Every structure is written in C-alpha cells, then in structure tokens.
mmCIF file with all atom_site columns, C-alpha atoms and ligand atoms in Angstrom:
data_model
loop_
_atom_site.group_PDB
_atom_site.id
_atom_site.type_symbol
_atom_site.label_atom_id
_atom_site.label_alt_id
_atom_site.label_comp_id
_atom_site.label_asym_id
_atom_site.label_entity_id
_atom_site.label_seq_id
_atom_site.pdbx_PDB_ins_code
_atom_site.Cartn_x
_atom_site.Cartn_y
_atom_site.Cartn_z
_atom_site.occupancy
_atom_site.B_iso_or_equiv
_atom_site.pdbx_formal_charge
_atom_site.auth_seq_id
_atom_site.auth_comp_id
_atom_site.auth_asym_id
_atom_site.auth_atom_id
_atom_site.pdbx_PDB_model_num
ATOM   1   C CA . UNK A 1 1   ? 130.602 -30.310 22.771 1.00 69.00 ? 148 UNK A CA 1
ATOM   2   C CA . UNK A 1 2   ? 128.011 -30.047 25.367 1.00 88.00 ? 149 UNK A CA 1
ATOM   3   C CA . UNK A 1 3   ? 124.505 -30.259 24.085 1.00 96.00 ? 150 UNK A CA 1
ATOM   4   C CA . UNK A 1 4   ? 121.987 -27.542 24.964 1.00 98.00 ? 151 UNK A CA 1
ATOM   5   C CA . UNK A 1 5   ? 118.407 -28.434 25.708 1.00 98.00 ? 152 UNK A CA 1
ATOM   6   C CA . UNK A 1 6   ? 115.662 -25.903 26.151 1.00 98.00 ? 153 UNK A CA 1
ATOM   7   C CA . UNK A 1 7   ? 112.924 -26.410 28.621 1.00 98.00 ? 154 UNK A CA 1
ATOM   8   C CA . UNK A 1 8   ? 109.648 -24.419 28.036 1.00 98.00 ? 155 UNK A CA 1
ATOM   9   C CA . UNK A 1 9   ? 109.380 -22.351 30.957 1.00 97.00 ? 156 UNK A CA 1
ATOM   10  C CA . UNK A 1 10  ? 106.171 -20.343 30.669 1.00 94.00 ? 157 UNK A CA 1
ATOM   11  C CA . UNK A 1 11  ? 104.103 -22.381 32.871 1.00 89.00 ? 158 UNK A CA 1
ATOM   12  C CA . UNK A 1 12  ? 103.949 -25.664 34.794 1.00 84.00 ? 159 UNK A CA 1
ATOM   13  C CA . UNK A 1 13  ? 106.699 -27.816 36.432 1.00 84.00 ? 160 UNK A CA 1
ATOM   14  C CA . UNK A 1 14  ? 110.114 -26.974 34.443 1.00 93.00 ? 161 UNK A CA 1
ATOM   15  C CA . UNK A 1 15  ? 112.466 -26.406 37.272 1.00 94.00 ? 162 UNK A CA 1
ATOM   16  C CA . UNK A 1 16  ? 112.700 -30.053 38.226 1.00 95.00 ? 163 UNK A CA 1
ATOM   17  C CA . UNK A 1 17  ? 112.893 -30.867 34.374 1.00 96.00 ? 164 UNK A CA 1
ATOM   18  C CA . UNK A 1 18  ? 116.063 -28.139 33.970 1.00 96.00 ? 165 UNK A CA 1
ATOM   19  C CA . UNK A 1 19  ? 117.665 -30.354 37.285 1.00 96.00 ? 166 UNK A CA 1
ATOM   20  C CA . UNK A 1 20  ? 117.220 -33.817 35.419 1.00 96.00 ? 167 UNK A CA 1
ATOM   21  C CA . UNK A 1 21  ? 118.542 -32.345 32.247 1.00 97.00 ? 168 UNK A CA 1
ATOM   22  C CA . UNK A 1 22  ? 121.590 -30.981 34.125 1.00 97.00 ? 169 UNK A CA 1
ATOM   23  C CA . UNK A 1 23  ? 122.064 -34.147 35.754 1.00 95.00 ? 170 UNK A CA 1
ATOM   24  C CA . UNK A 1 24  ? 122.252 -36.099 32.528 1.00 95.00 ? 171 UNK A CA 1
ATOM   25  C CA . UNK A 1 25  ? 124.834 -33.597 31.687 1.00 95.00 ? 172 UNK A CA 1
ATOM   26  C CA . UNK A 1 26  ? 123.552 -31.496 29.087 1.00 97.00 ? 173 UNK A CA 1
ATOM   27  C CA . UNK A 1 27  ? 123.074 -27.777 29.319 1.00 97.00 ? 174 UNK A CA 1
ATOM   28  C CA . UNK A 1 28  ? 119.494 -26.831 30.341 1.00 97.00 ? 175 UNK A CA 1
ATOM   29  C CA . UNK A 1 29  ? 118.154 -23.339 29.308 1.00 97.00 ? 176 UNK A CA 1
ATOM   30  C CA . UNK A 1 30  ? 114.648 -21.983 30.416 1.00 97.00 ? 177 UNK A CA 1
ATOM   31  C CA . UNK A 1 31  ? 112.761 -20.722 27.098 1.00 98.00 ? 178 UNK A CA 1
ATOM   32  C CA . UNK A 1 32  ? 110.743 -17.660 28.015 1.00 97.00 ? 179 UNK A CA 1
ATOM   33  C CA . UNK A 1 33  ? 110.261 -15.818 24.947 1.00 98.00 ? 180 UNK A CA 1
ATOM   34  C CA . UNK A 1 34  ? 110.513 -15.520 21.181 1.00 98.00 ? 181 UNK A CA 1
ATOM   35  C CA . UNK A 1 35  ? 114.431 -14.658 21.328 1.00 98.00 ? 182 UNK A CA 1
ATOM   36  C CA . UNK A 1 36  ? 114.866 -17.952 23.693 1.00 98.00 ? 183 UNK A CA 1
ATOM   37  C CA . UNK A 1 37  ? 112.853 -20.026 21.389 1.00 98.00 ? 184 UNK A CA 1
ATOM   38  C CA . UNK A 1 38  ? 114.904 -18.896 18.294 1.00 98.00 ? 185 UNK A CA 1
ATOM   39  C CA . UNK A 1 39  ? 118.311 -19.701 20.152 1.00 98.00 ? 186 UNK A CA 1
ATOM   40  C CA . UNK A 1 40  ? 120.380 -22.941 19.041 1.00 97.00 ? 187 UNK A CA 1
ATOM   41  C CA . UNK A 1 41  ? 118.918 -25.870 20.672 1.00 98.00 ? 188 UNK A CA 1
ATOM   42  C CA . UNK A 1 42  ? 119.752 -29.674 20.457 1.00 98.00 ? 189 UNK A CA 1
ATOM   43  C CA . UNK A 1 43  ? 116.462 -30.859 22.315 1.00 98.00 ? 190 UNK A CA 1
ATOM   44  C CA . UNK A 1 44  ? 113.324 -29.431 23.711 1.00 98.00 ? 191 UNK A CA 1
ATOM   45  C CA . UNK A 1 45  ? 111.558 -30.213 27.072 1.00 98.00 ? 192 UNK A CA 1
ATOM   46  C CA . UNK A 1 46  ? 107.387 -29.436 27.035 1.00 98.00 ? 193 UNK A CA 1
ATOM   47  C CA . UNK A 1 47  ? 106.807 -29.651 30.775 1.00 97.00 ? 194 UNK A CA 1
ATOM   48  C CA . UNK A 1 48  ? 103.298 -30.602 32.393 1.00 95.00 ? 195 UNK A CA 1
ATOM   49  C CA . UNK A 1 49  ? 101.180 -27.882 33.476 1.00 94.00 ? 196 UNK A CA 1
ATOM   50  C CA . UNK A 1 50  ? 97.859  -26.726 31.717 1.00 93.00 ? 197 UNK A CA 1
ATOM   51  C CA . UNK A 1 51  ? 97.842  -27.552 28.141 1.00 94.00 ? 198 UNK A CA 1
ATOM   52  C CA . UNK A 1 52  ? 95.301  -24.853 27.197 1.00 92.00 ? 199 UNK A CA 1
ATOM   53  C CA . UNK A 1 53  ? 97.272  -22.086 28.996 1.00 93.00 ? 200 UNK A CA 1
ATOM   54  C CA . UNK A 1 54  ? 100.646 -23.227 27.419 1.00 95.00 ? 201 UNK A CA 1
ATOM   55  C CA . UNK A 1 55  ? 99.134  -23.154 24.082 1.00 95.00 ? 202 UNK A CA 1
ATOM   56  C CA . UNK A 1 56  ? 97.798  -19.782 24.376 1.00 94.00 ? 203 UNK A CA 1
ATOM   57  C CA . UNK A 1 57  ? 101.093 -18.312 26.135 1.00 96.00 ? 204 UNK A CA 1
ATOM   58  C CA . UNK A 1 58  ? 103.450 -20.102 23.403 1.00 97.00 ? 205 UNK A CA 1
ATOM   59  C CA . UNK A 1 59  ? 101.649 -17.955 20.763 1.00 96.00 ? 206 UNK A CA 1
ATOM   60  C CA . UNK A 1 60  ? 101.278 -14.837 23.025 1.00 96.00 ? 207 UNK A CA 1
ATOM   61  C CA . UNK A 1 61  ? 104.951 -14.909 23.875 1.00 97.00 ? 208 UNK A CA 1
ATOM   62  C CA . UNK A 1 62  ? 105.622 -15.440 20.029 1.00 97.00 ? 209 UNK A CA 1
ATOM   63  C CA . UNK A 1 63  ? 107.510 -19.046 20.866 1.00 98.00 ? 210 UNK A CA 1
ATOM   64  C CA . UNK A 1 64  ? 104.958 -20.981 19.015 1.00 97.00 ? 211 UNK A CA 1
ATOM   65  C CA . UNK A 1 65  ? 106.483 -20.673 15.435 1.00 97.00 ? 212 UNK A CA 1
ATOM   66  C CA . UNK A 1 66  ? 110.240 -20.842 16.136 1.00 98.00 ? 213 UNK A CA 1
ATOM   67  C CA . UNK A 1 67  ? 109.789 -23.818 18.208 1.00 98.00 ? 214 UNK A CA 1
ATOM   68  C CA . UNK A 1 68  ? 107.084 -25.587 15.620 1.00 97.00 ? 215 UNK A CA 1
ATOM   69  C CA . UNK A 1 69  ? 110.027 -24.914 12.950 1.00 97.00 ? 216 UNK A CA 1
ATOM   70  C CA . UNK A 1 70  ? 112.657 -26.568 15.154 1.00 98.00 ? 217 UNK A CA 1
ATOM   71  C CA . UNK A 1 71  ? 110.424 -29.487 15.873 1.00 97.00 ? 218 UNK A CA 1
ATOM   72  C CA . UNK A 1 72  ? 109.395 -29.900 12.008 1.00 96.00 ? 219 UNK A CA 1
ATOM   73  C CA . UNK A 1 73  ? 113.029 -29.702 11.135 1.00 96.00 ? 220 UNK A CA 1
ATOM   74  C CA . UNK A 1 74  ? 113.610 -32.990 13.480 1.00 96.00 ? 221 UNK A CA 1
ATOM   75  C CA . UNK A 1 75  ? 114.813 -31.844 16.841 1.00 98.00 ? 222 UNK A CA 1
ATOM   76  C CA . UNK A 1 76  ? 114.340 -33.911 19.711 1.00 98.00 ? 223 UNK A CA 1
ATOM   77  C CA . UNK A 1 77  ? 111.537 -33.424 21.900 1.00 98.00 ? 224 UNK A CA 1
ATOM   78  C CA . UNK A 1 78  ? 110.253 -34.837 25.158 1.00 98.00 ? 225 UNK A CA 1
ATOM   79  C CA . UNK A 1 79  ? 106.585 -33.725 26.428 1.00 98.00 ? 226 UNK A CA 1
ATOM   80  C CA . UNK A 1 80  ? 105.405 -34.680 29.942 1.00 97.00 ? 227 UNK A CA 1
ATOM   81  C CA . UNK A 1 81  ? 101.512 -34.588 30.485 1.00 95.00 ? 228 UNK A CA 1
ATOM   82  C CA . UNK A 1 82  ? 100.372 -31.363 28.989 1.00 95.00 ? 229 UNK A CA 1
ATOM   83  C CA . UNK A 1 83  ? 103.424 -31.204 27.266 1.00 97.00 ? 230 UNK A CA 1
ATOM   84  C CA . UNK A 1 84  ? 102.449 -34.814 25.403 1.00 97.00 ? 231 UNK A CA 1
ATOM   85  C CA . UNK A 1 85  ? 99.078  -33.016 24.866 1.00 96.00 ? 232 UNK A CA 1
ATOM   86  C CA . UNK A 1 86  ? 100.698 -30.297 23.023 1.00 97.00 ? 233 UNK A CA 1
ATOM   87  C CA . UNK A 1 87  ? 102.585 -32.925 20.793 1.00 97.00 ? 234 UNK A CA 1
ATOM   88  C CA . UNK A 1 88  ? 99.556  -35.220 20.268 1.00 96.00 ? 235 UNK A CA 1
ATOM   89  C CA . UNK A 1 89  ? 97.839  -34.884 16.714 1.00 95.00 ? 236 UNK A CA 1
ATOM   90  C CA . UNK A 1 90  ? 94.461  -35.400 18.391 1.00 93.00 ? 237 UNK A CA 1
ATOM   91  C CA . UNK A 1 91  ? 93.034  -34.082 21.661 1.00 93.00 ? 238 UNK A CA 1
ATOM   92  C CA . UNK A 1 92  ? 89.892  -34.974 23.330 1.00 88.00 ? 239 UNK A CA 1
ATOM   93  C CA . UNK A 1 93  ? 88.599  -33.632 26.691 1.00 82.00 ? 240 UNK A CA 1
ATOM   94  C CA . UNK A 1 94  ? 87.958  -35.963 29.249 1.00 70.00 ? 241 UNK A CA 1
ATOM   95  C CA . UNK A 1 95  ? 84.562  -36.422 31.004 1.00 60.00 ? 242 UNK A CA 1
ATOM   96  C CA . UNK A 1 96  ? 85.612  -34.210 33.897 1.00 49.00 ? 243 UNK A CA 1
ATOM   97  C CA . UNK A 1 97  ? 87.287  -31.616 31.824 1.00 41.00 ? 244 UNK A CA 1
ATOM   98  C CA . UNK A 1 98  ? 84.442  -28.979 32.189 1.00 43.00 ? 245 UNK A CA 1
ATOM   99  C CA . UNK A 1 99  ? 84.073  -29.246 35.831 1.00 43.00 ? 246 UNK A CA 1
ATOM   100 C CA . UNK A 1 100 ? 87.746  -28.409 36.348 1.00 43.00 ? 247 UNK A CA 1
ATOM   101 C CA . UNK A 1 101 ? 87.806  -25.319 34.834 1.00 40.00 ? 248 UNK A CA 1
ATOM   102 C CA . UNK A 1 102 ? 86.077  -22.189 35.938 1.00 36.00 ? 249 UNK A CA 1
ATOM   103 C CA . UNK A 1 103 ? 85.049  -20.768 32.491 1.00 37.00 ? 250 UNK A CA 1
ATOM   104 C CA . UNK A 1 104 ? 81.977  -22.499 31.088 1.00 36.00 ? 251 UNK A CA 1
ATOM   105 C CA . UNK A 1 105 ? 83.371  -22.783 27.595 1.00 38.00 ? 252 UNK A CA 1
ATOM   106 C CA . UNK A 1 106 ? 86.730  -23.917 28.407 1.00 41.00 ? 253 UNK A CA 1
ATOM   107 C CA . UNK A 1 107 ? 86.024  -27.552 27.727 1.00 47.00 ? 254 UNK A CA 1
ATOM   108 C CA . UNK A 1 108 ? 85.491  -27.156 23.902 1.00 42.00 ? 255 UNK A CA 1
ATOM   109 C CA . UNK A 1 109 ? 88.636  -25.004 23.861 1.00 47.00 ? 256 UNK A CA 1
ATOM   110 C CA . UNK A 1 110 ? 90.606  -26.704 21.077 1.00 61.00 ? 257 UNK A CA 1
ATOM   111 C CA . UNK A 1 111 ? 94.168  -27.189 21.958 1.00 71.00 ? 258 UNK A CA 1
ATOM   112 C CA . UNK A 1 112 ? 96.303  -26.183 18.958 1.00 84.00 ? 259 UNK A CA 1
ATOM   113 C CA . UNK A 1 113 ? 99.617  -27.636 20.072 1.00 94.00 ? 260 UNK A CA 1
ATOM   114 C CA . UNK A 1 114 ? 102.611 -28.637 17.650 1.00 96.00 ? 261 UNK A CA 1
ATOM   115 C CA . UNK A 1 115 ? 100.552 -32.101 16.605 1.00 95.00 ? 262 UNK A CA 1
ATOM   116 C CA . UNK A 1 116 ? 103.822 -33.791 15.818 1.00 97.00 ? 263 UNK A CA 1
ATOM   117 C CA . UNK A 1 117 ? 102.984 -37.071 17.252 1.00 97.00 ? 264 UNK A CA 1
ATOM   118 C CA . UNK A 1 118 ? 100.382 -39.400 15.660 1.00 96.00 ? 265 UNK A CA 1
ATOM   119 C CA . UNK A 1 119 ? 98.325  -40.358 18.972 1.00 96.00 ? 266 UNK A CA 1
ATOM   120 C CA . UNK A 1 120 ? 95.081  -39.426 20.383 1.00 95.00 ? 267 UNK A CA 1
ATOM   121 C CA . UNK A 1 121 ? 94.957  -38.248 23.879 1.00 94.00 ? 268 UNK A CA 1
ATOM   122 C CA . UNK A 1 122 ? 92.480  -37.762 26.324 1.00 91.00 ? 269 UNK A CA 1
ATOM   123 C CA . UNK A 1 123 ? 92.738  -34.902 28.599 1.00 89.00 ? 270 UNK A CA 1
ATOM   124 C CA . UNK A 1 124 ? 91.965  -35.396 32.274 1.00 83.00 ? 271 UNK A CA 1
ATOM   125 C CA . UNK A 1 125 ? 90.948  -38.846 31.301 1.00 78.00 ? 272 UNK A CA 1
ATOM   126 C CA . UNK A 1 126 ? 91.288  -40.426 34.584 1.00 74.00 ? 273 UNK A CA 1
ATOM   127 C CA . UNK A 1 127 ? 88.514  -38.501 36.375 1.00 65.00 ? 274 UNK A CA 1
ATOM   128 C CA . UNK A 1 128 ? 88.667  -36.204 39.046 1.00 60.00 ? 275 UNK A CA 1
ATOM   129 C CA . UNK A 1 129 ? 88.841  -38.803 41.975 1.00 57.00 ? 276 UNK A CA 1
ATOM   130 C CA . UNK A 1 130 ? 91.653  -40.705 40.135 1.00 58.00 ? 277 UNK A CA 1
ATOM   131 C CA . UNK A 1 131 ? 93.349  -37.655 38.622 1.00 68.00 ? 278 UNK A CA 1
ATOM   132 C CA . UNK A 1 132 ? 96.264  -37.739 40.840 1.00 83.00 ? 279 UNK A CA 1
ATOM   133 C CA . UNK A 1 133 ? 98.111  -41.092 41.812 1.00 87.00 ? 280 UNK A CA 1
ATOM   134 C CA . UNK A 1 134 ? 101.700 -42.700 42.263 1.00 92.00 ? 281 UNK A CA 1
ATOM   135 C CA . UNK A 1 135 ? 102.632 -46.221 41.148 1.00 93.00 ? 282 UNK A CA 1
ATOM   136 C CA . UNK A 1 136 ? 105.729 -47.937 42.120 1.00 93.00 ? 283 UNK A CA 1
ATOM   137 C CA . UNK A 1 137 ? 105.662 -50.806 39.419 1.00 93.00 ? 284 UNK A CA 1
ATOM   138 C CA . UNK A 1 138 ? 105.051 -49.161 35.992 1.00 95.00 ? 285 UNK A CA 1
ATOM   139 C CA . UNK A 1 139 ? 106.617 -51.113 33.508 1.00 96.00 ? 286 UNK A CA 1
ATOM   140 C CA . UNK A 1 140 ? 109.452 -49.691 31.483 1.00 96.00 ? 287 UNK A CA 1
ATOM   141 C CA . UNK A 1 141 ? 110.314 -51.257 28.201 1.00 94.00 ? 288 UNK A CA 1
ATOM   142 C CA . UNK A 1 142 ? 113.215 -49.234 27.141 1.00 88.00 ? 289 UNK A CA 1
ATOM   143 C CA . UNK A 1 143 ? 117.005 -49.725 27.617 1.00 76.00 ? 290 UNK A CA 1
ATOM   144 C CA . UNK A 1 144 ? 117.327 -49.257 31.112 1.00 56.00 ? 291 UNK A CA 1
ATOM   145 C CA . UNK A 1 145 ? 120.665 -49.100 31.465 1.00 54.00 ? 292 UNK A CA 1
ATOM   146 C CA . UNK A 1 146 ? 121.377 -45.700 30.219 1.00 48.00 ? 293 UNK A CA 1
ATOM   147 C CA . UNK A 1 147 ? 123.047 -43.882 27.801 1.00 43.00 ? 294 UNK A CA 1
ATOM   148 C CA . UNK A 1 148 ? 126.715 -45.277 28.525 1.00 42.00 ? 295 UNK A CA 1
ATOM   149 C CA . UNK A 1 149 ? 125.652 -48.520 27.565 1.00 39.00 ? 296 UNK A CA 1
ATOM   150 C CA . UNK A 1 150 ? 123.644 -47.596 24.413 1.00 41.00 ? 297 UNK A CA 1
ATOM   151 C CA . UNK A 1 151 ? 126.764 -45.887 23.168 1.00 43.00 ? 298 UNK A CA 1
ATOM   152 C CA . UNK A 1 152 ? 128.721 -48.784 23.859 1.00 44.00 ? 299 UNK A CA 1
ATOM   153 C CA . UNK A 1 153 ? 128.479 -52.504 23.811 1.00 49.00 ? 300 UNK A CA 1
ATOM   154 C CA . UNK A 1 154 ? 125.343 -53.394 21.985 1.00 48.00 ? 301 UNK A CA 1
ATOM   155 C CA . UNK A 1 155 ? 124.774 -56.631 23.760 1.00 49.00 ? 302 UNK A CA 1
ATOM   156 C CA . UNK A 1 156 ? 124.212 -54.474 26.959 1.00 49.00 ? 303 UNK A CA 1
ATOM   157 C CA . UNK A 1 157 ? 121.522 -52.370 25.576 1.00 51.00 ? 304 UNK A CA 1
ATOM   158 C CA . UNK A 1 158 ? 119.063 -55.144 24.729 1.00 52.00 ? 305 UNK A CA 1
ATOM   159 C CA . UNK A 1 159 ? 115.745 -53.788 25.907 1.00 55.00 ? 306 UNK A CA 1
ATOM   160 C CA . UNK A 1 160 ? 114.513 -55.242 29.086 1.00 65.00 ? 307 UNK A CA 1
ATOM   161 C CA . UNK A 1 161 ? 111.339 -54.737 31.340 1.00 85.00 ? 308 UNK A CA 1
ATOM   162 C CA . UNK A 1 162 ? 111.882 -52.758 34.365 1.00 92.00 ? 309 UNK A CA 1
ATOM   163 C CA . UNK A 1 163 ? 109.739 -51.405 36.864 1.00 95.00 ? 310 UNK A CA 1
ATOM   164 C CA . UNK A 1 164 ? 109.701 -47.661 37.656 1.00 95.00 ? 311 UNK A CA 1
ATOM   165 C CA . UNK A 1 165 ? 107.708 -45.267 39.729 1.00 96.00 ? 312 UNK A CA 1
ATOM   166 C CA . UNK A 1 166 ? 105.535 -43.018 38.039 1.00 96.00 ? 313 UNK A CA 1
ATOM   167 C CA . UNK A 1 167 ? 103.407 -40.025 39.689 1.00 95.00 ? 314 UNK A CA 1
ATOM   168 C CA . UNK A 1 168 ? 100.501 -39.108 37.828 1.00 93.00 ? 315 UNK A CA 1
ATOM   169 C CA . UNK A 1 169 ? 98.697  -35.401 38.179 1.00 92.00 ? 316 UNK A CA 1
ATOM   170 C CA . UNK A 1 170 ? 95.581  -35.246 36.346 1.00 89.00 ? 317 UNK A CA 1
ATOM   171 C CA . UNK A 1 171 ? 97.085  -37.209 33.504 1.00 92.00 ? 318 UNK A CA 1
ATOM   172 C CA . UNK A 1 172 ? 95.879  -37.650 29.905 1.00 92.00 ? 319 UNK A CA 1
ATOM   173 C CA . UNK A 1 173 ? 95.210  -41.039 28.326 1.00 93.00 ? 320 UNK A CA 1
ATOM   174 C CA . UNK A 1 174 ? 96.838  -42.171 25.311 1.00 96.00 ? 321 UNK A CA 1
ATOM   175 C CA . UNK A 1 175 ? 93.728  -43.737 23.501 1.00 94.00 ? 322 UNK A CA 1
ATOM   176 C CA . UNK A 1 176 ? 94.922  -44.482 20.159 1.00 95.00 ? 323 UNK A CA 1
ATOM   177 C CA . UNK A 1 177 ? 98.555  -44.382 18.580 1.00 96.00 ? 324 UNK A CA 1
ATOM   178 C CA . UNK A 1 178 ? 99.444  -44.434 14.706 1.00 96.00 ? 325 UNK A CA 1
ATOM   179 C CA . UNK A 1 179 ? 102.341 -46.141 12.607 1.00 96.00 ? 326 UNK A CA 1
ATOM   180 C CA . UNK A 1 180 ? 105.895 -45.646 13.922 1.00 97.00 ? 327 UNK A CA 1
ATOM   181 C CA . UNK A 1 181 ? 104.647 -45.114 17.729 1.00 97.00 ? 328 UNK A CA 1
ATOM   182 C CA . UNK A 1 182 ? 106.218 -47.245 20.138 1.00 96.00 ? 329 UNK A CA 1
ATOM   183 C CA . UNK A 1 183 ? 105.182 -47.767 23.845 1.00 97.00 ? 330 UNK A CA 1
ATOM   184 C CA . UNK A 1 184 ? 108.021 -47.126 25.883 1.00 97.00 ? 331 UNK A CA 1
ATOM   185 C CA . UNK A 1 185 ? 106.214 -47.548 29.306 1.00 97.00 ? 332 UNK A CA 1
ATOM   186 C CA . UNK A 1 186 ? 102.502 -48.849 30.807 1.00 96.00 ? 333 UNK A CA 1
ATOM   187 C CA . UNK A 1 187 ? 100.762 -49.162 33.799 1.00 95.00 ? 334 UNK A CA 1
ATOM   188 C CA . UNK A 1 188 ? 100.736 -52.757 34.894 1.00 94.00 ? 335 UNK A CA 1
ATOM   189 C CA . UNK A 1 189 ? 97.517  -53.595 33.269 1.00 93.00 ? 336 UNK A CA 1
ATOM   190 C CA . UNK A 1 190 ? 99.401  -52.528 30.130 1.00 94.00 ? 337 UNK A CA 1
ATOM   191 C CA . UNK A 1 191 ? 97.906  -49.204 29.379 1.00 94.00 ? 338 UNK A CA 1
ATOM   192 C CA . UNK A 1 192 ? 100.536 -47.258 27.629 1.00 97.00 ? 339 UNK A CA 1
ATOM   193 C CA . UNK A 1 193 ? 101.893 -43.967 29.325 1.00 97.00 ? 340 UNK A CA 1
ATOM   194 C CA . UNK A 1 194 ? 104.823 -43.224 27.402 1.00 98.00 ? 341 UNK A CA 1
ATOM   195 C CA . UNK A 1 195 ? 105.611 -43.689 23.820 1.00 98.00 ? 342 UNK A CA 1
ATOM   196 C CA . UNK A 1 196 ? 108.109 -42.678 21.265 1.00 97.00 ? 343 UNK A CA 1
ATOM   197 C CA . UNK A 1 197 ? 108.001 -41.824 17.693 1.00 98.00 ? 344 UNK A CA 1
ATOM   198 C CA . UNK A 1 198 ? 111.338 -41.242 15.972 1.00 96.00 ? 345 UNK A CA 1
ATOM   199 C CA . UNK A 1 199 ? 112.901 -38.805 18.342 1.00 96.00 ? 346 UNK A CA 1
ATOM   200 C CA . UNK A 1 200 ? 110.039 -37.436 19.995 1.00 98.00 ? 347 UNK A CA 1
ATOM   201 C CA . UNK A 1 201 ? 109.035 -39.018 23.366 1.00 98.00 ? 348 UNK A CA 1
ATOM   202 C CA . UNK A 1 202 ? 105.984 -38.284 25.172 1.00 98.00 ? 349 UNK A CA 1
ATOM   203 C CA . UNK A 1 203 ? 104.748 -39.390 28.815 1.00 98.00 ? 350 UNK A CA 1
ATOM   204 C CA . UNK A 1 204 ? 101.518 -39.081 30.589 1.00 96.00 ? 351 UNK A CA 1
ATOM   205 C CA . UNK A 1 205 ? 103.173 -39.110 34.101 1.00 96.00 ? 352 UNK A CA 1
ATOM   206 C CA . UNK A 1 206 ? 105.619 -37.206 35.668 1.00 96.00 ? 353 UNK A CA 1
ATOM   207 C CA . UNK A 1 207 ? 109.552 -38.613 35.576 1.00 96.00 ? 354 UNK A CA 1
ATOM   208 C CA . UNK A 1 208 ? 110.666 -35.440 37.106 1.00 96.00 ? 355 UNK A CA 1
ATOM   209 C CA . UNK A 1 209 ? 108.939 -36.002 40.207 1.00 95.00 ? 356 UNK A CA 1
ATOM   210 C CA . UNK A 1 210 ? 110.600 -39.459 40.711 1.00 95.00 ? 357 UNK A CA 1
ATOM   211 C CA . UNK A 1 211 ? 114.398 -40.535 41.239 1.00 93.00 ? 358 UNK A CA 1
ATOM   212 C CA . UNK A 1 212 ? 114.197 -43.157 38.470 1.00 95.00 ? 359 UNK A CA 1
ATOM   213 C CA . UNK A 1 213 ? 116.287 -41.485 35.354 1.00 95.00 ? 360 UNK A CA 1
ATOM   214 C CA . UNK A 1 214 ? 114.955 -44.414 33.043 1.00 95.00 ? 361 UNK A CA 1
ATOM   215 C CA . UNK A 1 215 ? 112.697 -42.117 30.674 1.00 96.00 ? 362 UNK A CA 1
ATOM   216 C CA . UNK A 1 216 ? 115.327 -39.257 30.892 1.00 96.00 ? 363 UNK A CA 1
ATOM   217 C CA . UNK A 1 217 ? 118.025 -41.705 29.353 1.00 96.00 ? 364 UNK A CA 1
ATOM   218 C CA . UNK A 1 218 ? 115.809 -42.303 26.518 1.00 96.00 ? 365 UNK A CA 1
ATOM   219 C CA . UNK A 1 219 ? 115.704 -38.815 25.897 1.00 97.00 ? 366 UNK A CA 1
ATOM   220 C CA . UNK A 1 220 ? 119.300 -38.685 26.327 1.00 96.00 ? 367 UNK A CA 1
ATOM   221 C CA . UNK A 1 221 ? 119.726 -41.091 23.529 1.00 95.00 ? 368 UNK A CA 1
ATOM   222 C CA . UNK A 1 222 ? 117.596 -39.180 21.245 1.00 96.00 ? 369 UNK A CA 1
ATOM   223 C CA . UNK A 1 223 ? 120.024 -36.007 21.634 1.00 96.00 ? 370 UNK A CA 1
HETATM 224 N N1 . LIG B 2 .   ? 95.233  -31.818 32.868 1.00 91.00 ? 469 LIG B N1 1
HETATM 225 C C1 . LIG B 2 .   ? 96.270  -30.904 32.289 1.00 91.00 ? 469 LIG B C1 1
HETATM 226 C C2 . LIG B 2 .   ? 96.036  -30.701 31.050 1.00 91.00 ? 469 LIG B C2 1
HETATM 227 O O1 . LIG B 2 .   ? 95.171  -31.165 30.337 1.00 91.00 ? 469 LIG B O1 1
HETATM 228 C C3 . LIG B 2 .   ? 97.755  -31.809 32.348 1.00 91.00 ? 469 LIG B C3 1
HETATM 229 C C4 . LIG B 2 .   ? 98.202  -32.202 33.564 1.00 91.00 ? 469 LIG B C4 1
HETATM 230 C C5 . LIG B 2 .   ? 99.801  -32.202 33.814 1.00 91.00 ? 469 LIG B C5 1
HETATM 231 O O2 . LIG B 2 .   ? 100.372 -31.802 32.809 1.00 91.00 ? 469 LIG B O2 1
HETATM 232 N N2 . LIG B 2 .   ? 99.934  -32.736 34.849 1.00 91.00 ? 469 LIG B N2 1
HETATM 233 O O3 . LIG B 2 .   ? 96.767  -30.122 30.312 1.00 91.00 ? 469 LIG B O3 1
#
C-alpha cells in the first residue's frame, strides 16, 4: 500500500519537499492544522524556514502534541534546516541571530521543538555573510544507489562516498552529536551537515532545492 508522508506546511519551504516525496513514489499530504497532524501518517517532513516561528505555530495550530506523540511512537522524520533545529535536543543561537531579527529579545527565544535527536545545533552559525551558499562537492556517505538497491541485492547497498550538491540558507551548524547519531553527509572539510539517528534524519542544507535525490533516498529507506 502506498505510504503517506506528512509535510509540515505552516511556514517555509514545504512545496518542494512535497514534490520530492511524490517523486519517490509516496503520497504527500500538507499538514496545516491539528486534524491533519492527527491523521494517519507513515512519515513526516519538517521543512526549512524559521524555527522560532514554526515552533510557535505548531502550538498555536494544535499540531505540536499530535506530532510529538507520533515521533515518540517512532514515526520516521526528516528535518531540513529549521526542521533539524526542531528535532535537536540542544539549540544555541549563533553570533548573528540577534542582528537578524527585528525584536530585541528574539535572540533569547528558546526553541522548544520536538527535541528527539541527541544533537546540539547552533542556529545561523555561518554568520550573515556566509549564511547562504551552494557547493557542488558535498560528501554523501550513505547508499547513493537508492531504495531499489537497498531492498534488493545487499552487495549493491554497500555505502560509498558520493559528491552531491548542497544549498545552505542561513544554516545551522551541528556542533555536537551523541551516541547513535551517524554522519550521513559532510562539507569537504568534514563538517557534518546531515545526520541520522535511528529513523530520524536531519540536514542543515536544503536537498529539496537541488536535483540530487541521495538524501531523500535515505529517508525513503526509513519509511
Ligand atoms: N535560520 C533559520 C532558523 O534558525 C533556519 C534557516 C532555514 O531553515 N533555511 O530557524
């Protein structure tokens, strides 16, 4: 039966994620309210955007609790950028966070996200100048051959290092990670930019903005 993946659609870059999920052959549903969040889902995508806004809207729209329950029951989740911030157990604000927001107190706003992944992320870590950049030679350590190979011949799913494009937009930095967290992708200098923890996947970049499907294939394998 076709699996259904919910894409949080309260703010940020959700349309591109929806298309990618459909490209993988799954049904994608946009989640906008508490009823959507309570519907039957096989997986969840938390898109990029603004994590402070998203964590507030999740509660205002009565979506936080139902989604948190599903995550605690083990539903696979993929968070990009702000979405990863919502999954992180520790969140720190980067040096330019205060300068980027209009409200003077906003750099002290606590992000109370789902906190399901033992990682520490620093928001807006690359500074204002380097906040947004694109690279062609990101390192991907997962199974670049995709879902079919993973489900079939085990020899074909031996992890290889592949080069993939990566687009960063005011990205967070994964400063620390705990036991059970594996680095799935890194910058050429080795800085981790995508991690997995069981059936949770988080990326500091935006794979929905490039053609490469490697990261999505990893998520598909979790579903
Ligand atoms: N800077 C944003 C935040 O802190 C994340 C940016 C993004 O999702 N592209 O939430």
